[in-house]
């Protein structure tokens, strides 16, 4: 069975349309100032009008407070909030309870111990997203979208006690192999379908979605 696919960091109508046309299951919108994929509330409101009811919107936030999340939900209406910072299990549970949305928690991975860290979020997050941990000292590193991958074999035999997805450096050339090795049921890409940081490439989006649906 092919994995579900999320195209993250969408900023334009053309990129969003390409993702929908190619069969993306989730559309990701970034609300984090330092990111080249950051959206203003005005931009998010305009893009919301283009999201069909059959595709889920995901709002990516980093250590956002309740006021910011409330405004994002009012403007974008996402069904899912993706927490990409240092949010604790207690914070994740509080977001779910207050706003009535699903919450995904991104976890940075460099070792098997990082995979095991997901257990703290069982019963709090609806899903954990394993992403590559930026190396110490990486200049201008972001919480995600750094075009970095991690050793996928860490997931091959891992015991994971909740729904999970894979992110980090996925592109049209490696996504089928990543799915084959990990068995991920959800895959997430951002920088892997860009021609420059924050600039989505419609051809790469189409190629990624096609490759993600193949058997490798």
Coordinates of C-alpha atoms in Angstrom, one line a residue:
X1 CA 0.0 0.0 0.0
X2 CA 1.3 3.4 -0.9
X3 CA 2.0 5.9 1.9
X4 CA 0.1 9.0 2.6
X5 CA 2.0 12.1 1.4
X6 CA 2.3 15.6 2.8
X7 CA 3.8 18.4 0.8
X8 CA 4.9 21.0 3.3
X9 CA 5.9 24.7 3.1
X10 CA 3.4 25.7 0.4
X11 CA 3.3 29.4 -0.3
X12 CA 1.7 29.9 -3.7
X13 CA -1.5 28.9 -5.5
X14 CA 0.4 27.2 -8.3
X15 CA 2.4 24.9 -5.9
X16 CA -0.7 24.1 -3.9
X17 CA -2.6 23.3 -7.1
X18 CA 0.2 21.0 -8.2
X19 CA 0.2 19.2 -4.9
X20 CA -3.6 18.6 -5.1
X21 CA -3.4 17.6 -8.7
X22 CA -0.7 15.1 -8.0
X23 CA -2.7 13.5 -5.2
X24 CA -1.2 14.8 -2.0
X25 CA -3.1 13.8 1.1
X26 CA -1.9 16.7 3.3
X27 CA -0.9 20.3 2.5
X28 CA 1.5 21.9 5.0
X29 CA 1.7 25.6 5.8
X30 CA 4.5 27.0 7.8
X31 CA 4.0 29.7 10.5
X32 CA 7.6 30.3 11.7
X33 CA 9.3 33.6 11.0
X34 CA 12.9 32.4 10.4
X35 CA 11.7 29.9 7.7
X36 CA 11.8 30.9 4.0
X37 CA 8.5 29.1 3.8
X38 CA 6.8 31.2 6.4
X39 CA 3.3 32.5 5.6
X40 CA 1.6 35.7 6.6
X41 CA -1.9 35.3 8.0
X42 CA -3.2 37.1 4.9
X43 CA -1.4 34.7 2.6
X44 CA -2.7 31.7 4.5
X45 CA -6.2 33.0 4.3
X46 CA -6.0 33.3 0.5
X47 CA -4.5 29.8 0.1
X48 CA -7.2 28.3 2.3
X49 CA -9.7 29.1 -0.4
X50 CA -7.9 26.7 -2.7
X51 CA -7.8 23.7 -0.5
X52 CA -10.4 21.1 -1.5
X53 CA -12.4 19.4 1.2
X54 CA -10.8 16.0 0.4
X55 CA -7.3 17.2 1.4
X56 CA -6.2 18.0 4.9
X57 CA -4.4 21.2 5.9
X58 CA -1.6 21.1 8.4
X59 CA -0.3 24.1 10.2
X60 CA 3.4 23.9 11.2
X61 CA 4.3 25.8 14.3
X62 CA 7.4 26.1 16.5
X63 CA 6.8 26.6 20.2
X64 CA 3.7 28.7 19.4
X65 CA 1.6 30.1 22.2
X66 CA -2.2 29.7 22.4
X67 CA -2.8 33.2 20.9
X68 CA -0.8 32.3 17.8
X69 CA -2.4 28.9 17.4
X70 CA -5.9 30.4 17.8
X71 CA -5.2 33.0 15.1
X72 CA -3.8 30.3 12.8
X73 CA -6.9 28.1 13.2
X74 CA -9.2 31.1 12.6
X75 CA -7.4 32.1 9.4
X76 CA -6.4 28.7 7.9
X77 CA -8.8 26.3 9.5
X78 CA -6.4 23.3 9.7
X79 CA -7.5 20.0 10.9
X80 CA -3.9 19.3 12.1
X81 CA -1.3 21.3 14.0
X82 CA 2.2 20.1 13.6
X83 CA 4.4 21.0 16.5
X84 CA 8.0 21.3 15.4
X85 CA 9.7 22.8 18.4
X86 CA 10.4 21.7 22.0
X87 CA 6.8 21.1 22.8
X88 CA 6.4 18.7 25.7
X89 CA 3.8 15.9 25.8
X90 CA 1.8 18.0 28.3
X91 CA 1.8 20.9 25.8
X92 CA 0.7 18.7 23.0
X93 CA -2.2 17.4 25.1
X94 CA -3.1 21.0 26.0
X95 CA -3.3 22.1 22.4
X96 CA -5.5 19.2 21.5
X97 CA -7.9 19.8 24.4
X98 CA -8.1 23.5 23.9
X99 CA -8.5 23.7 20.2
X100 CA -10.0 20.4 19.2
X101 CA -7.5 19.6 16.5
X102 CA -5.2 16.7 15.8
X103 CA -1.6 17.3 16.8
X104 CA 1.5 15.8 15.2
X105 CA 4.8 16.1 17.0
X106 CA 8.0 16.3 15.0
X107 CA 11.0 14.5 16.6
X108 CA 14.6 15.1 15.5
X109 CA 16.5 11.9 14.8
X110 CA 20.2 11.1 14.7
X111 CA 20.3 7.8 16.7
X112 CA 18.1 4.9 17.9
X113 CA 17.6 6.7 21.2
X114 CA 15.9 9.5 19.3
X115 CA 13.4 7.0 17.9
X116 CA 12.6 5.7 21.4
X117 CA 11.8 9.3 22.5
X118 CA 8.5 8.9 20.8
X119 CA 7.2 6.9 23.7
X120 CA 6.8 10.0 25.8
X121 CA 4.2 11.2 23.3
X122 CA 2.0 8.1 23.3
X123 CA -1.5 9.2 24.3
X124 CA -0.7 12.9 23.7
X125 CA 0.2 13.3 20.0
X126 CA -1.9 11.8 17.3
X127 CA 1.2 11.0 15.3
X128 CA 5.0 11.5 15.6
X129 CA 7.0 12.7 12.6
X130 CA 10.6 11.5 12.5
X131 CA 12.8 14.2 11.0
X132 CA 16.6 14.6 10.6
X133 CA 18.4 16.3 13.5
X134 CA 20.6 19.1 12.2
X135 CA 24.2 18.6 13.1
X136 CA 25.6 20.8 15.9
X137 CA 26.8 24.0 14.6
X138 CA 24.9 23.9 11.3
X139 CA 24.6 27.5 10.1
X140 CA 21.0 28.8 9.8
X141 CA 19.5 25.4 10.8
X142 CA 15.8 25.2 11.0
X143 CA 13.6 22.8 13.0
X144 CA 12.9 21.1 9.7
X145 CA 13.3 21.6 5.9
X146 CA 17.1 21.5 6.0
X147 CA 17.4 19.0 3.1
X148 CA 19.0 16.5 5.6
X149 CA 18.1 12.8 6.0
X150 CA 19.0 10.3 8.7
X151 CA 19.8 6.6 8.7
X152 CA 16.5 5.1 7.7
X153 CA 17.6 1.7 8.9
X154 CA 17.0 3.0 12.4
X155 CA 13.3 2.7 11.7
X156 CA 13.4 -0.7 9.9
X157 CA 13.1 -2.8 13.0
X158 CA 12.0 -0.2 15.5
X159 CA 9.1 -0.8 17.8
X160 CA 6.9 2.3 17.5
X161 CA 3.8 2.4 19.6
X162 CA 1.8 5.0 17.8
X163 CA 1.1 6.3 14.3
X164 CA 4.2 7.8 12.7
X165 CA 5.6 9.4 9.6
X166 CA 9.0 10.1 7.9
X167 CA 10.5 13.4 7.0
X168 CA 14.0 14.8 6.3
X169 CA 15.7 15.1 3.0
X170 CA 13.1 13.2 1.0
X171 CA 13.0 13.9 -2.8
X172 CA 11.8 12.3 -6.0
X173 CA 15.0 10.3 -6.3
X174 CA 15.0 8.7 -2.8
X175 CA 11.5 8.5 -1.6
X176 CA 10.7 5.1 -2.9
X177 CA 13.8 3.7 -1.3
X178 CA 13.0 5.4 2.0
X179 CA 9.5 3.9 2.1
X180 CA 10.9 0.4 1.2
X181 CA 13.4 0.5 4.0
X182 CA 11.2 2.1 6.7
X183 CA 7.7 1.0 5.8
X184 CA 6.5 4.5 6.6
X185 CA 2.8 5.0 6.2
X186 CA 3.2 8.8 5.9
X187 CA 6.0 10.7 4.1
X188 CA 6.6 14.5 4.3
X189 CA 8.7 16.6 2.0
X190 CA 9.4 20.3 1.7
X191 CA 13.0 21.2 0.5
X192 CA 13.0 18.1 -1.6
X193 CA 10.5 19.6 -4.1
X194 CA 12.1 23.1 -4.2
X195 CA 14.3 24.8 -6.8
X196 CA 15.5 27.2 -4.1
X197 CA 14.7 27.6 -0.4
X198 CA 11.0 28.3 -0.1
X199 CA 10.4 28.1 -3.9
X200 CA 8.4 25.0 -4.8
X201 CA 8.9 23.4 -8.2
X202 CA 5.7 22.1 -9.7
X203 CA 7.6 19.4 -11.7
X204 CA 9.4 18.2 -8.6
X205 CA 6.1 18.0 -6.7
X206 CA 4.6 15.9 -9.5
X207 CA 7.7 13.7 -9.6
X208 CA 7.7 13.2 -5.9
X209 CA 4.0 12.2 -5.7
X210 CA 4.5 9.8 -8.6
X211 CA 7.6 8.2 -7.0
X212 CA 5.9 8.0 -3.6
X213 CA 3.2 5.9 -5.1
X214 CA 5.6 3.5 -6.8
X215 CA 6.9 0.2 -5.3
X216 CA 10.5 1.4 -5.6

